[in-house]
XYZ file of N, CA and C in Angstrom:
822
model
N 100.348 13.377 154.357
C 101.041 13.430 153.606
C 101.448 14.287 152.460
N 102.907 14.914 152.462
C 103.012 16.330 151.728
C 102.071 16.071 150.285
N 101.525 17.830 149.393
C 100.681 18.239 148.398
C 102.583 17.414 147.527
N 103.191 17.942 147.807
C 104.524 18.194 146.670
C 105.299 16.245 146.451
N 104.423 15.430 146.677
C 104.179 13.787 147.144
C 103.891 14.071 146.181
N 102.685 14.767 145.438
C 102.051 14.532 144.108
C 100.913 13.362 143.724
N 99.719 13.545 145.711
C 99.037 12.297 144.862
C 98.064 11.941 143.800
N 98.395 13.482 143.757
C 97.333 13.132 142.409
C 97.634 10.832 141.563
N 96.283 10.842 141.572
C 96.769 9.200 140.247
C 97.059 9.787 138.871
N 97.123 11.106 138.240
C 97.735 11.335 137.108
C 99.716 11.121 136.892
N 100.004 12.119 138.339
C 101.182 12.326 138.430
C 102.066 10.673 138.567
N 101.185 9.588 139.645
C 101.513 8.833 139.898
C 102.047 7.482 138.816
N 101.181 7.706 138.168
C 101.851 6.176 137.087
C 102.385 7.181 135.532
N 103.459 5.973 135.531
C 104.000 5.940 134.260
C 102.868 7.298 133.248
N 103.574 7.370 132.356
C 102.980 8.495 131.597
C 102.625 7.694 130.354
N 101.725 7.584 129.745
C 101.260 6.800 128.403
C 99.462 7.778 127.982
N 100.211 8.181 126.711
C 99.127 8.875 125.456
C 97.804 7.817 125.652
N 97.384 9.050 125.860
C 95.681 7.624 126.484
C 95.136 7.724 125.281
N 94.632 9.263 124.460
C 93.775 9.767 123.372
C 94.684 11.289 122.863
N 94.543 11.825 121.662
C 93.589 12.984 121.269
C 93.437 13.859 121.343
N 92.389 13.730 120.902
C 91.599 14.440 121.938
C 91.181 15.158 123.124
N 90.417 15.985 123.376
C 90.030 16.764 124.601
C 88.837 15.700 125.481
N 89.029 15.294 126.681
C 87.587 15.254 126.118
C 85.930 16.655 126.793
N 85.223 15.606 126.009
C 84.100 16.787 125.699
C 83.496 17.049 126.865
N 83.654 16.274 128.080
C 82.520 15.632 129.425
C 83.462 17.431 130.260
N 84.807 17.091 130.235
C 85.766 18.104 130.730
C 85.808 19.609 131.316
N 85.958 20.349 132.237
C 85.791 21.134 132.022
C 87.103 22.206 132.324
N 87.531 22.776 132.201
C 88.956 24.125 132.387
C 88.133 25.511 132.014
N 89.238 26.671 133.250
C 89.791 27.967 133.174
C 90.149 28.499 131.737
N 89.639 28.647 130.249
C 90.001 29.344 129.590
C 90.783 30.974 130.244
N 91.108 31.833 131.004
C 91.889 32.003 131.070
C 93.229 32.396 131.368
N 93.339 30.251 132.042
C 95.096 29.662 131.987
C 94.773 29.356 130.366
N 96.070 29.614 129.981
C 96.351 28.953 128.856
C 97.442 27.937 128.968
N 96.936 26.479 128.738
C 97.819 25.375 128.295
C 98.847 25.540 127.458
N 100.089 24.463 128.290
C 101.470 24.828 128.095
C 101.117 23.519 126.989
N 102.145 24.113 125.957
C 101.416 23.242 124.595
C 101.381 21.164 123.756
N 101.696 21.114 123.471
C 100.870 20.152 123.420
C 100.175 18.778 124.130
N 99.834 19.245 124.989
C 98.665 19.026 126.342
C 97.767 18.914 125.056
N 96.581 18.318 126.654
C 94.895 18.456 126.273
C 94.905 18.027 127.751
N 93.388 17.817 127.462
C 92.342 18.361 128.268
C 92.071 16.689 128.673
N 92.451 15.976 130.034
C 91.896 14.664 130.407
C 90.936 14.025 131.125
N 90.948 14.921 131.453
C 89.403 15.460 133.374
C 89.831 16.868 133.619
N 88.378 16.687 134.149
C 88.559 18.762 134.157
C 87.091 18.725 134.600
N 86.437 19.574 135.696
C 85.810 20.126 137.226
C 86.043 21.629 137.443
N 84.791 21.295 136.989
C 84.282 23.175 137.887
C 83.440 23.593 138.924
N 83.031 24.012 139.360
C 82.439 23.963 140.953
C 81.842 25.916 141.079
N 80.224 25.768 141.267
C 80.336 27.263 140.865
C 81.615 27.733 142.816
N 81.152 27.005 143.612
C 81.464 27.933 144.976
C 82.147 26.005 145.575
N 83.349 26.755 146.064
C 83.782 25.334 146.517
C 85.075 25.577 147.224
N 85.365 24.341 148.067
C 86.833 25.125 148.676
C 88.401 24.089 149.123
N 89.726 24.529 148.383
C 91.202 23.611 148.186
C 92.041 24.387 149.023
N 92.560 23.576 149.892
C 93.852 23.417 150.751
C 95.161 23.938 150.370
N 95.452 25.318 149.223
C 96.392 25.029 148.441
C 97.833 24.692 149.866
N 98.585 24.226 149.203
C 99.710 24.480 150.129
C 100.882 24.843 150.085
N 101.728 26.203 150.843
C 102.014 27.415 151.248
C 103.372 26.787 152.174
N 103.765 25.981 152.468
C 105.284 25.161 153.432
C 105.491 23.813 153.353
N 106.333 24.250 154.070
C 106.310 22.345 154.467
C 105.174 22.254 155.497
N 104.575 21.550 154.337
C 103.228 19.927 155.747
C 101.932 21.250 156.182
N 102.012 23.158 155.891
C 101.104 24.101 155.867
C 100.191 23.834 154.400
N 99.293 24.597 155.088
C 98.287 25.071 153.685
C 97.275 26.130 154.093
N 96.885 26.056 153.033
C 95.573 27.421 153.446
C 94.514 27.556 152.825
N 93.539 27.487 152.978
C 92.064 27.017 152.037
C 92.270 29.101 151.572
N 91.352 28.232 150.487
C 90.903 29.484 149.365
C 89.520 28.833 149.360
N 88.484 30.198 149.520
C 87.020 29.184 148.778
C 87.486 30.442 148.035
N 85.979 30.205 146.637
C 85.360 31.114 145.682
C 85.097 29.293 144.705
N 85.128 29.932 143.150
C 84.622 29.205 141.757
C 85.950 28.606 141.990
N 85.639 26.820 141.829
C 87.642 25.886 142.145
C 87.434 25.333 140.690
N 87.756 25.006 139.846
C 88.245 24.557 139.027
C 89.556 23.051 139.065
N 90.195 22.233 138.387
C 90.378 21.090 139.277
C 90.649 20.263 137.004
N 90.951 20.550 136.890
C 91.466 19.936 135.280
C 93.231 19.438 135.634
N 93.754 17.895 134.889
C 94.197 17.530 134.067
C 94.429 17.032 132.682
N 96.158 17.150 132.634
C 96.575 17.717 131.015
C 97.576 15.985 130.853
N 97.638 16.122 129.912
C 98.249 14.695 129.180
C 98.962 15.469 128.305
N 99.920 14.762 127.561
C 100.798 14.890 126.242
C 100.243 14.721 125.560
N 100.105 14.749 124.821
C 99.778 14.747 122.630
C 100.919 12.905 122.684
N 100.197 12.569 121.792
C 101.083 10.850 121.528
C 102.099 11.647 120.612
N 103.235 12.288 120.576
C 104.905 12.800 119.539
C 104.469 14.230 119.613
N 104.413 14.881 120.689
C 104.285 16.174 120.686
C 105.999 16.309 121.795
N 106.677 17.189 121.566
C 107.787 17.522 122.252
C 107.281 17.825 124.066
N 108.719 16.266 124.256
C 107.485 16.556 125.828
C 108.580 17.630 126.935
N 107.786 18.259 127.736
C 108.919 19.327 127.990
C 109.282 18.626 129.636
N 110.257 19.125 130.347
C 110.535 19.158 131.506
C 109.004 19.546 132.898
N 109.117 18.556 133.555
C 108.550 19.687 135.112
C 108.202 20.841 135.002
N 109.914 21.533 135.596
C 110.283 22.207 135.471
C 109.992 23.260 134.739
N 110.147 23.139 133.961
C 110.214 24.417 132.556
C 108.789 24.557 132.418
N 107.739 23.531 132.542
C 105.681 23.816 132.958
C 105.913 24.032 134.393
N 106.576 24.470 135.218
C 106.442 24.849 136.375
C 106.937 26.450 136.856
N 107.628 26.877 136.131
C 108.696 27.630 135.449
C 107.341 28.998 134.416
N 107.078 28.101 133.339
C 106.115 29.344 133.171
C 104.791 29.005 133.381
N 104.534 29.285 134.282
C 102.794 28.742 134.328
C 104.075 29.650 135.901
N 104.388 29.766 136.843
C 104.837 30.811 137.635
C 104.887 32.791 136.676
N 106.214 32.362 135.599
C 106.201 33.545 135.015
C 105.334 33.871 134.416
N 103.631 33.203 133.924
C 102.755 34.145 133.690
C 102.231 34.679 134.515
N 102.116 33.965 135.600
C 101.836 34.401 136.619
C 102.538 36.755 137.827
N 103.592 35.878 137.284
C 104.366 37.363 137.401
C 104.009 38.134 136.558
N 103.747 38.040 135.259
C 103.605 39.444 133.639
C 102.253 40.264 135.159
N 101.211 39.177 135.115
C 99.991 39.981 135.926
C 100.241 40.087 137.560
N 100.741 41.188 137.705
C 101.247 40.502 138.554
C 101.350 39.601 140.394
N 101.598 38.679 140.305
C 101.032 37.002 141.018
C 102.697 37.411 140.937
N 102.356 35.813 142.125
C 103.687 35.391 142.422
C 104.053 34.329 142.886
N 104.802 33.383 142.829
C 105.173 31.726 143.627
C 104.544 32.416 145.243
N 103.948 31.632 146.100
C 103.854 31.123 147.558
C 104.462 30.692 147.728
N 104.197 29.152 146.783
C 105.339 27.899 147.102
C 106.034 27.421 146.647
N 107.187 26.723 146.553
C 107.709 26.330 145.169
C 108.332 24.867 145.787
N 107.856 23.313 145.138
C 108.949 22.636 145.584
C 109.125 21.211 144.159
N 110.700 21.218 143.668
C 110.893 19.995 142.056
C 112.241 19.833 143.041
N 111.935 18.515 142.048
C 113.351 16.717 142.349
C 113.889 16.933 141.677
N 113.545 18.250 140.386
C 113.602 17.641 139.012
C 112.861 17.087 138.203
N 112.494 15.918 138.697
C 111.973 15.589 138.086
C 110.540 15.508 137.428
N 109.837 16.029 138.960
C 108.540 17.113 139.122
C 108.052 17.786 140.518
N 107.689 17.829 140.530
C 107.651 19.302 141.494
C 105.775 19.618 141.552
N 106.268 20.577 142.662
C 104.534 21.973 142.857
C 104.789 23.156 143.771
N 104.038 23.391 142.039
C 103.745 24.625 142.672
C 102.897 25.557 142.996
N 102.498 26.323 144.358
C 101.531 26.866 144.650
C 101.746 28.860 143.410
N 100.759 28.778 143.329
C 100.862 30.408 142.281
C 99.285 31.784 143.133
N 99.924 32.299 143.209
C 98.903 33.600 143.602
C 98.924 35.161 142.214
N 97.334 34.978 142.180
C 97.888 37.021 141.220
C 95.912 37.811 141.919
N 96.426 39.040 141.072
C 95.074 39.755 142.079
C 93.450 39.645 140.494
N 93.521 40.001 141.191
C 92.045 39.209 140.096
C 90.727 39.707 140.823
N 91.462 41.304 139.770
C 90.338 41.888 140.612
C 90.064 42.880 141.745
N 89.536 42.566 142.426
C 89.432 43.430 143.727
C 89.737 41.171 144.806
N 89.644 40.954 144.502
C 90.344 39.516 143.928
C 91.626 38.862 144.334
N 90.813 37.607 144.513
C 92.099 36.759 143.935
C 92.064 35.409 143.429
N 93.332 35.136 142.309
C 92.655 33.698 141.372
C 93.832 32.797 141.921
N 93.841 31.903 142.604
C 95.168 31.113 142.913
C 95.059 29.703 142.611
N 96.465 28.813 142.684
C 96.599 27.906 141.532
C 97.311 27.151 142.202
N 97.324 25.890 142.297
C 97.974 25.182 142.092
C 98.750 24.408 141.145
N 99.703 23.725 140.120
C 99.946 23.649 139.473
C 101.012 21.887 140.420
N 100.845 21.141 139.794
C 101.090 19.759 140.080
C 102.311 19.538 138.470
N 103.410 19.231 138.781
C 103.825 18.031 137.734
C 104.989 16.898 137.359
N 105.165 16.663 136.480
C 106.540 15.593 136.604
C 105.329 14.942 134.712
N 106.500 14.034 134.272
C 106.639 13.845 132.373
C 106.000 13.662 132.366
N 105.509 14.303 131.111
C 104.349 14.552 130.751
C 102.414 14.695 130.912
N 102.245 15.352 131.798
C 101.088 15.886 132.378
C 101.633 16.526 133.245
N 100.677 16.868 134.075
C 99.429 18.381 134.707
C 98.878 18.417 135.727
N 98.631 18.596 136.795
C 97.700 19.709 137.214
C 97.448 20.583 137.889
N 96.285 20.997 138.010
C 96.319 22.619 138.301
C 94.852 22.348 139.284
N 94.294 23.182 140.300
C 93.800 23.604 140.995
C 93.939 24.804 140.844
N 92.031 25.535 140.669
C 92.236 26.903 140.041
C 90.993 26.942 140.771
N 91.495 28.324 142.087
C 90.386 28.700 143.562
C 90.209 30.634 142.983
N 89.174 30.734 142.119
C 88.620 32.790 141.768
C 88.398 33.255 143.412
N 89.299 33.604 144.519
C 88.618 33.610 145.550
C 87.464 34.864 145.488
N 85.994 34.600 146.586
C 84.979 35.436 146.412
C 84.512 34.321 147.402
N 83.706 35.683 148.087
C 82.161 34.906 149.456
C 81.039 34.354 148.533
N 81.025 33.346 149.639
C 79.753 32.504 148.502
C 77.782 32.900 148.615
N 77.683 33.212 147.311
C 76.617 33.913 147.127
C 75.725 33.722 147.775
N 74.789 33.554 148.693
C 73.382 33.001 149.375
C 72.596 31.898 147.582
N 72.099 31.246 148.054
C 71.213 30.672 146.596
C 69.745 30.285 147.142
N 69.825 30.296 148.695
C 68.463 29.743 148.749
C 67.903 31.043 149.214
N 66.682 31.439 148.851
C 66.141 33.116 149.463
C 65.736 32.455 151.332
N 64.707 31.215 151.183
C 64.606 30.445 151.689
C 64.451 29.820 153.305
N 65.462 29.826 154.041
C 65.387 27.938 154.316
C 63.369 28.385 155.231
N 63.151 26.355 154.916
C 62.468 25.766 155.321
C 62.243 26.259 156.868
N 62.728 26.519 157.819
C 61.985 26.362 158.687
C 61.918 28.744 158.613
N 62.068 29.078 158.273
C 61.967 30.328 157.775
C 60.172 30.296 157.468
N 60.334 30.031 156.108
C 59.226 28.709 155.986
C 58.141 29.018 156.026
N 58.246 28.131 157.463
C 57.276 27.695 158.107
C 56.174 28.813 159.148
N 57.517 28.850 159.721
C 57.569 30.528 160.061
C 56.703 31.872 159.667
N 56.689 31.947 158.440
C 56.509 32.913 157.997
C 55.425 32.617 157.572
N 54.605 30.729 157.062
C 53.582 30.790 156.787
C 52.881 31.176 158.133
N 52.572 30.435 159.116
C 52.558 30.673 161.070
C 52.452 32.498 160.534
N 52.899 33.371 161.022
C 52.334 34.441 161.314
C 52.098 35.437 160.330
N 52.540 34.926 159.259
C 52.010 36.627 158.201
C 50.074 35.540 157.033
N 50.180 33.802 157.123
C 49.970 33.386 156.560
C 49.876 33.231 155.103
N 51.308 33.556 154.727
C 51.768 33.980 153.447
C 53.548 33.054 152.785
N 53.316 32.927 152.735
C 55.255 34.029 151.838
C 55.528 33.547 150.233
N 55.878 35.016 149.533
C 56.112 35.235 148.224
C 57.811 35.067 148.304
N 57.765 34.505 147.810
C 59.060 33.204 147.074
C 59.447 33.934 145.789
N 60.490 34.028 145.450
C 61.412 35.413 143.796
C 61.892 34.192 142.738
N 62.996 33.057 143.904
C 63.883 32.076 143.675
C 63.518 30.963 142.346
N 62.094 31.035 142.187
C 61.783 30.525 141.596
C 61.222 30.671 141.069
N 62.544 30.407 138.955
C 62.099 31.391 138.096
C 62.399 29.916 136.869
N 60.964 30.646 135.820
C 61.108 29.416 134.969
C 61.378 30.332 133.155
N 61.678 29.287 132.411
C 62.173 29.937 130.769
C 60.980 30.795 130.339
N 61.395 32.247 129.860
C 60.772 32.918 129.947
C 59.573 32.441 129.012
N 58.618 33.165 128.876
C 57.125 32.835 128.569
C 57.002 31.041 128.574
N 57.381 30.489 129.800
C 56.901 29.179 129.868
C 56.688 28.992 130.924
N 56.051 27.647 131.572
C 56.052 27.390 132.552
C 57.293 25.615 133.136
N 57.782 25.781 132.698
C 59.155 25.111 132.686
C 59.773 25.687 134.052
N 60.246 25.168 134.807
C 61.110 24.932 135.724
C 62.702 25.358 135.416
N 62.826 26.118 136.417
C 65.075 26.619 135.614
C 65.715 25.650 137.082
N 66.175 25.101 136.316
C 67.324 24.397 137.425
C 67.561 24.784 138.812
N 68.225 26.238 138.833
C 68.776 26.775 139.271
C 67.809 27.188 141.081
N 66.548 26.521 140.039
C 65.365 26.837 141.470
C 65.487 25.799 142.643
N 65.749 24.680 142.540
C 65.926 23.789 142.750
C 66.364 23.382 144.125
N 67.174 24.321 144.207
C 67.401 24.547 146.108
C 66.757 24.866 147.185
N 66.305 26.155 146.290
C 64.451 27.083 146.930
C 63.969 25.988 147.411
N 63.555 24.629 146.476
C 62.319 23.993 145.665
C 62.467 23.381 146.997
N 63.309 22.767 146.955
C 63.810 21.415 147.929
C 63.345 22.123 148.788
N 63.393 22.733 149.702
C 63.223 23.663 151.450
C 62.172 23.555 151.477
N 61.815 24.284 150.972
C 59.851 24.354 150.818
C 59.705 22.955 150.857
N 60.200 21.845 150.322
C 58.790 20.463 150.925
C 59.427 20.149 151.802
N 59.622 20.510 152.682
C 59.547 20.515 154.134
C 58.909 20.436 155.389
N 58.074 21.790 155.103
C 56.956 22.720 156.051
C 55.751 21.682 155.612
N 55.140 21.620 154.483
C 54.693 20.206 154.191
C 54.320 18.701 154.618
N 55.398 18.525 154.588
C 56.105 17.424 154.629
C 56.072 16.831 156.231
N 57.120 17.751 157.097
C 56.646 17.347 158.361
C 55.573 17.816 159.131
N 54.298 18.689 158.379
C 53.068 19.516 159.088
C 52.022 18.483 158.768
N 51.629 17.725 159.087
C 50.413 16.861 157.755
C 49.078 17.856 157.958
N 48.748 18.925 158.641
C 47.770 20.013 159.080
C 48.226 20.414 158.352
N 48.831 21.235 157.987
C 49.285 21.724 156.976
C 49.064 21.886 155.290
N 47.652 22.988 154.727
C 47.393 22.900 153.521
C 48.102 24.143 152.729
N 48.210 24.269 151.313
C 49.014 25.482 150.733
C 47.912 25.582 149.506
N 47.890 26.776 149.615
C 47.451 27.391 148.059
C 48.979 27.995 147.194
N 49.143 27.515 146.073
C 50.969 27.520 145.361
C 49.922 28.165 144.427
N 50.271 30.097 144.099
C 49.549 30.655 143.525
C 50.898 31.644 142.850
N 50.568 31.646 141.191
C 51.541 31.994 140.331
C 50.766 33.910 140.205
N 52.333 34.801 140.208
C 52.448 35.699 140.191
C 53.125 36.035 138.379
N 52.747 37.522 137.640
C 52.884 37.421 136.420
C 53.366 39.297 137.532
N 53.997 39.751 136.352
C 54.944 41.246 135.840
C 53.577 41.432 134.551
N 54.193 43.177 134.262
C 52.534 43.050 133.465
C 52.442 43.140 131.157
N 53.432 42.309 131.475
C 54.564 42.943 130.177
C 53.650 41.595 129.524
N 53.374 42.066 128.442
C 52.177 40.614 127.683
C 50.820 41.325 127.432
N 49.941 39.911 126.740
C 48.513 40.562 127.692
C 47.853 40.575 128.813
N 46.783 40.240 129.088
C 46.889 39.846 130.643
C 46.545 38.512 130.643
N 45.492 38.648 129.481
C 44.946 36.345 129.227
C 46.212 36.061 129.039
N 46.849 36.701 128.877
C 47.986 35.463 129.009
C 49.061 35.075 130.088
N 48.899 37.014 130.395
C 50.036 35.966 131.714
C 49.602 35.750 133.028
N 48.037 35.206 132.372
C 46.637 34.600 133.623
C 46.745 33.185 133.767
N 47.175 32.628 131.898
C 47.995 31.732 131.650
C 48.229 30.902 132.361
N 49.537 31.781 131.885
C 51.323 31.202 132.252
C 51.152 31.344 133.676
N 50.672 32.218 135.008
C 50.897 32.217 136.275
C 50.131 30.966 136.555
N 48.943 30.452 136.005
C 47.967 29.556 136.380
C 49.264 28.055 135.879
N 49.902 27.634 134.850
C 50.581 26.878 134.423
C 51.710 26.609 135.396
N 52.342 27.884 135.925
C 53.722 28.263 136.527
C 53.504 27.770 138.158
N 51.774 28.231 139.132
C 51.480 26.964 140.045
C 51.845 26.054 140.198
N 50.921 25.600 138.910
C 51.006 24.265 138.831
C 51.728 23.497 138.450
N 52.886 23.960 137.421
C 54.520 23.320 138.012
C 55.088 22.725 138.810
N 54.848 23.518 140.042
C 55.351 23.515 141.129
C 54.919 22.564 141.817
N 53.789 22.989 142.137
C 53.049 21.777 142.731
C 53.694 20.443 142.193
N 53.468 20.279 140.968
C 54.424 19.125 140.429
C 56.123 18.515 140.651
N 55.645 19.749 140.725
C 57.312 19.294 141.257
C 57.481 18.980 143.239
N 56.239 19.971 143.647
C 56.280 19.045 145.797
C 55.888 17.727 145.196
N 54.658 17.447 144.352
C 54.534 16.226 144.747
C 55.727 15.515 144.792
N 56.208 15.712 143.822
C 56.964 14.223 142.958
C 58.435 14.847 144.102
N 57.854 15.461 144.730
C 59.206 14.902 146.294
C 58.783 14.959 147.618
N 57.549 14.563 147.430
C 56.166 13.578 147.940
C 55.320 13.989 149.175
N 55.149 15.631 148.729
C 53.776 16.209 149.009
C 52.420 14.944 148.971
N 51.476 15.585 149.862
C 50.636 15.510 149.591
C 49.722 16.076 148.850
N 49.779 15.598 147.410
C 48.578 16.000 146.318
C 47.523 16.855 146.534
N 47.194 16.279 147.156
C 45.208 16.212 148.464
C 45.705 17.950 148.679
N 46.991 17.778 149.298
C 46.949 19.471 150.352
C 48.346 20.256 149.835
N 47.788 20.195 149.179
C 48.217 20.856 147.893
C 46.704 21.715 146.882
N 46.243 22.935 146.607
C 45.427 23.439 145.331
C 46.654 24.842 144.450
N 46.144 25.230 143.823
C 46.913 26.383 142.466
C 45.951 27.104 142.044
N 46.264 28.033 142.270
C 45.590 29.432 142.159
C 46.152 30.485 140.496
N 45.690 31.121 139.955
C 47.358 32.119 138.925
C 46.690 32.963 138.356
N 47.278 34.220 139.116
C 47.005 35.817 139.296
C 47.020 36.578 138.127
N 47.487 36.709 137.382
C 48.144 36.714 136.136
C 49.249 38.186 136.708
N 48.662 39.416 135.912
C 49.384 40.472 136.196
C 48.002 41.657 137.926
N 47.217 40.848 137.777
C 46.427 41.822 138.730
C 46.245 42.242 139.860
N 47.687 41.331 140.870
C 48.186 41.688 142.287
C 49.831 42.087 142.268
N 49.950 43.238 141.473
C 51.533 44.643 141.497
C 51.885 43.741 142.915
N 52.726 44.271 142.942
C 53.514 44.356 144.322
C 54.109 45.727 144.401
N 54.681 45.629 143.088
C 55.388 47.212 142.964
C 55.488 47.878 141.365
N 56.271 48.498 140.883
C 55.200 49.801 140.044
C 56.377 48.758 138.675
N 55.390 48.188 138.118
C 55.747 47.732 136.674
C 56.304 48.742 135.970
N 56.709 50.152 135.974
C 57.552 50.833 134.882
C 58.929 51.262 135.127
N 58.941 49.799 135.907
C 61.100 50.082 136.219
C 61.146 47.586 136.165
N 61.717 47.879 135.570
C 62.259 46.826 135.695
C 62.879 46.254 137.632
N 62.632 46.744 138.528
C 63.188 46.039 139.652
C 61.932 45.764 140.388
N 60.948 46.776 139.567
C 59.279 46.499 139.757
C 58.674 44.737 139.188
N 59.749 44.642 138.131
C 59.030 44.122 137.450
C 59.138 42.939 138.144
N 60.462 43.101 138.527
C 60.934 41.684 138.765
C 60.424 40.543 141.028
N 60.109 41.889 140.945
C 59.450 41.619 142.571
C 57.789 41.185 142.438
N 57.417 41.898 140.900
C 56.139 41.157 140.779
C 55.537 39.356 140.213
N 57.248 38.709 139.558
C 57.197 38.416 139.224
C 57.554 37.221 139.996
N 56.646 36.461 140.626
C 57.014 35.363 141.887
C 56.221 34.704 142.452
N 56.692 33.503 143.470
C 54.946 32.101 142.956
C 55.157 32.640 144.839
N 53.918 32.666 145.363
C 53.648 32.329 146.952
C 52.919 31.353 147.225
N 53.333 30.937 148.843
C 52.914 29.993 149.532
C 51.740 30.457 149.879
N 50.147 30.161 150.305
C 48.898 30.578 150.931
C 48.828 29.369 151.714
N 49.064 29.770 153.244
C 48.011 29.210 153.938
C 46.798 29.089 154.035
N 46.777 27.609 153.551
C 44.482 27.011 153.631
C 44.529 27.470 155.549
């Protein structure tokens, strides 16, 4: 089925104003100005995702990058523009920034436009589907995927078997605390696998800091951070008896603490094969 048939549920149903306020949980691209009189009914944001943009009759082009999907509805009592007015307003806004329409379709009452514009050294693509009283935006700021996981499970096991240890810099904590940041979880989930799938493997989880702060405080912090990592792994099913912890504070630097890059390298968690 063609995308210009407006398969989005929002656009298939007769318009009825459901609310006057934005959905507080919804996300939108703040760079894209809303058409006057519309409120945010739903919206999501993904750091990296793919979307198939309609670029011709039953022809699509995949774009990957940061993606937003937003659904907007007309507020009760607001002037209701025609779909083509909404579509052309967004087209003109893109043209002012050096962009253009890649695909345009409308039947007089509804339609779909695919637009693109320069965005630094990359591009912003946007597909807009409009019908009376509602429109949907799918936006991708094109970019390559950034590697989020420092090492894979197999790479971790290989390093442990070859070198006897592995240093991990992607396990991040709140400043001065032992609270693990949420963005560390993909890496932590990778290092769950080696001890889970290798019953004879026992590990020491060892924390290291830079030399900012007092040595005693750094030692205590490194011990607590190592314990936090162990707690996470145990929570994922690793046998606690096969994990020990150790904090070294700032006593074992691997780089120059006089530089920010050096301090970042010194802040690490090491897994040491026992």
